[in-house]
Amino acid sequence: MTKIAKDTKNEVCIHCGDDCGKHPVIWDGKPFCCSGCSTVFQLLNDNALCSYYNIESTPGIKIEEGKFKEKFAFLDDEEISSKLYEFSEDAIRKVSFYIPGIHCSSCIWLLEHLNVLNKAVLKSTVNFVKKEVTVTFDSNDLSLRQLAELLASIHYIPEITLDNLQEKKNQDANKKLLYKIGVAGFSFGNIMLLSLPEYVPGSEYLESNFKSFFGMMNFILVLPVLFYSGNDYLVSAYKGLKHKFINIDVPISLGIIALFIQSSFQIFTGAGAGYMDSLAGLIFFLLIGKWYQSKSYQALSFERDYRSYFPVAVSRIIDNEEQSTQINKLKKGDVILIRNQELIPADAILTKGEALIDYSFVTGESRSVLKSIGDHLFAGGKQVGGAIEMCIEKEVVQSRLTQLWNQSEEKEIYFSKLNSLIDQISKYFTLSIIVIGALAGFYWLLNDTSKAVFAFTSVLIVACPCALALSSPFALGNTMRMLGRLGIYLKGADIVEALSGVDTIVFDKTGTITQADAVSVKYAGVALSEPDLDAVKSLSRHSSHVLSTILYDHLKKSTSRKVHDFKEMISLGLSGLIEGRDVKIGSASFVLASKAENLSGSTVVYVSIDGQVKGRFIMSNQYRTGLNELIESLSSNYDLHVLSGDNDAEKSNLAEIFPKNSSLLFNQSPKDKLEYIQALKSKGNKILMIGDGLNDAGALKVSDVGISIADDIYNFSPACDAILEASKFQDLKRFLSISKKGMWVVKLSFLLSFAYNILGLYFAVQGILSPIVAALLMPISSISVVAFASFTTSYFARNMAGKQVPIKEDILPSLGKVSKKRVQLN
């Protein structure tokens, strides 16, 4: 129970670190400055989430009740709030807020646990680079206004406009930075001009009143530099110290303040001209470095956006015929076909068919929504059931699909050892630099006071962890970009690290090591009539499975009919009612309820109509080009496994290709594959799973790295970590080697960064490095590390690619000529 203590000695709030005053709020024997802090602490404590306080002590999240009661009243207007929603279906709403107050790891932690503060919040994720939080919530229990007030009450005040807010804020931030650079540059140039007599012979003959005048002018000119151009560093340092957290701006601010105080003292006492030129130059070059880093992160963000151009396509209906079309070429008014388990690529209106839409990919909620003709469908929904047709309402923005892919949290996130290492180093880096700077300043204060300030400030400025922090993202990010140009598109830069640690590779068979577009199809059994062939084609049209695609293309002369009560049993087959007839196609166990016969080198699809088995389609597989060479190159360094949902007809053939110690398993259901991967992981293996993204979804998710192979059809699989062009399948070993080289470059970049800091400190502690030179070296160090990481990874990628795998120079990756075959979004 919470109570107010009386006449108690001032204590520090357990939650936010503020002074509790004489009458703190006491809960469970712990002091709090207000009931808001007590409430947040109790919520975290009751839900066993007090690990929040292990991220940062006194994180400073403090509820202010009632303060924002009217600020967000406009959100009660449905016309306004509806324009802010990214998704709205039944009571489920999804919205993104720009929150400039996001600044550290504890901010991210609390914002991603909003469901603790209000159970109506279903899911919340933070984009730290954009300072944006995306929240999915139940509007029956929480309105948009109440959500905004909840965020504001814990000091994360959303800034809301109906324009493209994030782009506008970024533009404003960039302009503000340029203004600060302009002010600092103007003052720096003029201060240097006024300080010129101090640097040329004969300055001692300058009259004292001129020296005093020039000194005062320098003092006046440096004030806007200090309090406007440099205020970000000072404010950031103040906030860090207030919350007992030492960030990189603390030593920089200490250096700035030390230069300003000593220079002001010399000017006003007439002891000298001070170092106002060094101070203005320091802030000017620090801002130049900051601008450069912002450009660098934008470039890195562009490499993330590179995934927006994945060659994803759908079937467009033109004159009652299906035509494969890349989704970035779809226009408003186009009619497209979406099959069972395929994603809806754009907001659309249902025009034909029975739609049962699963929005779990968007909202995290597994319930499906029944839609009727004329209803609106949102991008990211997945059709469950037969094929449907829809009319595009808004032009496709592929980054929408990429965003959905990135936000999928069903797979356990790969733990980055590098990121952990950087976090540990950064934690003690700044404190160590402050200690070294203080010792150097104290030493020269005792021996040569003229060098004391320079030694102190130069140490604080030259030893910057920026180069260390940039080395990993740029090396891994550039490796990801180069791999994309070579034909494998990674979900994130951390997948490069995961790929480099793989020791076990698991292959799916059908559509992975076999080639989907080089299959011969023969029919054996009772001759199928024209209505029978129409029925088989109609049923296969509704599925995006590789075998359904092959069968559909084989029956291209037949006519598609309407299918009722369509069902797809994963790894078994399809069933449905076509013109009153019960049709089944699939495996023997599904159609015949018996074991299939083994036909060496072939896959069999059985057909039954109204319970009568008609026959079977025999598909002769052809292995992918270069499979033998690939397996031979991998066998010496990796444990190899094959998991197939088909029968073991091809076991003897695969046994000749794979090493004797390889595990070849057949008749594996999706659950069997998933459990097999989990069993391998429990032994400590680092698993790379390569599948077609359909029946392998579960296995792809639980693997350390899941790769979905894209044939001459365009796949989009949220279950995977990477998409591999089928034509580059034989280069898998090369891709793994490039990822290992990428990690090697990261480690070299670390060494380069440490070498720079040690060299800079060597000169700085001797007092022979001026602060202005140190400020110049700061961005140069970042540039050198970024350039080294970028050029080295590019060199290795190009060198290892050789003549067989030329790197594409175009920015939009392509899977080659668009196939006339059907296309799927799985």
mmCIF file of N, CA, C and O in Angstrom, residues 474-475 478-479 481-482 745 749 783-799:
data_model
loop_
_atom_site.group_PDB
_atom_site.id
_atom_site.type_symbol
_atom_site.label_atom_id
_atom_site.label_comp_id
_atom_site.label_asym_id
_atom_site.label_seq_id
_atom_site.Cartn_x
_atom_site.Cartn_y
_atom_site.Cartn_z
ATOM 1 N N PHE A 474 28.837 -0.575 -40.492
ATOM 2 C CA PHE A 474 29.208 -0.321 -41.878
ATOM 3 C C PHE A 474 29.854 -1.537 -42.527
ATOM 4 O O PHE A 474 29.617 -1.813 -43.702
ATOM 5 N N ALA A 475 30.655 -2.274 -41.790
ATOM 6 C CA ALA A 475 31.254 -3.482 -42.364
ATOM 7 C C ALA A 475 30.176 -4.517 -42.672
ATOM 8 O O ALA A 475 30.126 -5.084 -43.771
ATOM 9 N N ASN A 478 27.679 -3.083 -45.402
ATOM 10 C CA ASN A 478 28.209 -3.125 -46.761
ATOM 11 C C ASN A 478 28.314 -4.563 -47.266
ATOM 12 O O ASN A 478 28.100 -4.828 -48.453
ATOM 13 N N THR A 479 28.640 -5.485 -46.365
ATOM 14 C CA THR A 479 28.651 -6.892 -46.757
ATOM 15 C C THR A 479 27.257 -7.332 -47.185
ATOM 16 O O THR A 479 27.085 -8.037 -48.191
ATOM 17 N N ARG A 481 24.969 -5.425 -48.439
ATOM 18 C CA ARG A 481 24.690 -4.797 -49.732
ATOM 19 C C ARG A 481 25.365 -5.550 -50.871
ATOM 20 O O ARG A 481 24.765 -5.797 -51.927
ATOM 21 N N MET A 482 26.628 -5.945 -50.661
ATOM 22 C CA MET A 482 27.349 -6.657 -51.709
ATOM 23 C C MET A 482 26.733 -8.031 -51.956
ATOM 24 O O MET A 482 26.635 -8.478 -53.101
ATOM 25 N N VAL A 745 36.678 -8.363 -41.440
ATOM 26 C CA VAL A 745 36.819 -6.923 -41.650
ATOM 27 C C VAL A 745 36.350 -6.153 -40.420
ATOM 28 O O VAL A 745 36.958 -5.146 -40.034
ATOM 29 N N SER A 749 38.514 -3.565 -38.325
ATOM 30 C CA SER A 749 38.036 -2.200 -38.092
ATOM 31 C C SER A 749 38.124 -1.838 -36.616
ATOM 32 O O SER A 749 38.456 -0.705 -36.261
ATOM 33 N N ILE A 783 35.650 8.672 -40.766
ATOM 34 C CA ILE A 783 35.733 8.500 -42.218
ATOM 35 C C ILE A 783 36.669 7.357 -42.574
ATOM 36 O O ILE A 783 36.366 6.525 -43.437
ATOM 37 N N SER A 784 37.816 7.311 -41.897
ATOM 38 C CA SER A 784 38.818 6.281 -42.218
ATOM 39 C C SER A 784 38.297 4.879 -41.917
ATOM 40 O O SER A 784 38.496 3.951 -42.707
ATOM 41 N N VAL A 785 37.610 4.724 -40.773
ATOM 42 C CA VAL A 785 37.083 3.409 -40.409
ATOM 43 C C VAL A 785 35.969 2.990 -41.365
ATOM 44 O O VAL A 785 35.922 1.852 -41.829
ATOM 45 N N VAL A 786 35.064 3.945 -41.671
ATOM 46 C CA VAL A 786 33.967 3.641 -42.593
ATOM 47 C C VAL A 786 34.509 3.302 -43.978
ATOM 48 O O VAL A 786 34.063 2.353 -44.622
ATOM 49 N N ALA A 787 35.489 4.098 -44.442
ATOM 50 C CA ALA A 787 36.073 3.845 -45.759
ATOM 51 C C ALA A 787 36.769 2.489 -45.790
ATOM 52 O O ALA A 787 36.628 1.722 -46.753
ATOM 53 N N PHE A 788 37.507 2.189 -44.724
ATOM 54 C CA PHE A 788 38.192 0.896 -44.663
ATOM 55 C C PHE A 788 37.195 -0.257 -44.692
ATOM 56 O O PHE A 788 37.354 -1.214 -45.448
ATOM 57 N N ALA A 789 36.146 -0.152 -43.866
ATOM 58 C CA ALA A 789 35.153 -1.219 -43.805
ATOM 59 C C ALA A 789 34.436 -1.389 -45.142
ATOM 60 O O ALA A 789 34.249 -2.513 -45.628
ATOM 61 N N SER A 790 34.072 -0.272 -45.763
ATOM 62 C CA SER A 790 33.320 -0.328 -47.014
ATOM 63 C C SER A 790 34.166 -0.870 -48.159
ATOM 64 O O SER A 790 33.757 -1.783 -48.883
ATOM 65 N N PHE A 791 35.364 -0.307 -48.329
ATOM 66 C CA PHE A 791 36.194 -0.715 -49.449
ATOM 67 C C PHE A 791 36.710 -2.142 -49.298
ATOM 68 O O PHE A 791 36.801 -2.894 -50.281
ATOM 69 N N THR A 792 37.036 -2.525 -48.065
ATOM 70 C CA THR A 792 37.573 -3.876 -47.853
ATOM 71 C C THR A 792 36.510 -4.935 -48.101
ATOM 72 O O THR A 792 36.777 -5.951 -48.758
ATOM 73 N N THR A 793 35.301 -4.723 -47.563
ATOM 74 C CA THR A 793 34.233 -5.705 -47.805
ATOM 75 C C THR A 793 33.877 -5.765 -49.282
ATOM 76 O O THR A 793 33.617 -6.850 -49.827
ATOM 77 N N SER A 794 33.879 -4.603 -49.953
ATOM 78 C CA SER A 794 33.601 -4.595 -51.391
ATOM 79 C C SER A 794 34.674 -5.351 -52.155
ATOM 80 O O SER A 794 34.373 -6.114 -53.094
ATOM 81 N N TYR A 795 35.933 -5.169 -51.757
ATOM 82 C CA TYR A 795 37.036 -5.860 -52.424
ATOM 83 C C TYR A 795 36.907 -7.376 -52.268
ATOM 84 O O TYR A 795 37.033 -8.124 -53.240
ATOM 85 N N PHE A 796 36.649 -7.818 -51.037
ATOM 86 C CA PHE A 796 36.521 -9.258 -50.812
ATOM 87 C C PHE A 796 35.341 -9.841 -51.594
ATOM 88 O O PHE A 796 35.431 -10.925 -52.170
ATOM 89 N N ALA A 797 34.215 -9.112 -51.588
ATOM 90 C CA ALA A 797 33.035 -9.610 -52.301
ATOM 91 C C ALA A 797 33.316 -9.735 -53.795
ATOM 92 O O ALA A 797 32.980 -10.736 -54.423
ATOM 93 N N ARG A 798 33.944 -8.716 -54.368
ATOM 94 C CA ARG A 798 34.241 -8.749 -55.797
ATOM 95 C C ARG A 798 35.299 -9.797 -56.122
ATOM 96 O O ARG A 798 35.205 -10.513 -57.118
ATOM 97 N N ASN A 799 36.296 -9.879 -55.265
ATOM 98 C CA ASN A 799 37.382 -10.824 -55.500
ATOM 99 C C ASN A 799 36.900 -12.266 -55.423
ATOM 100 O O ASN A 799 37.276 -13.123 -56.217
#
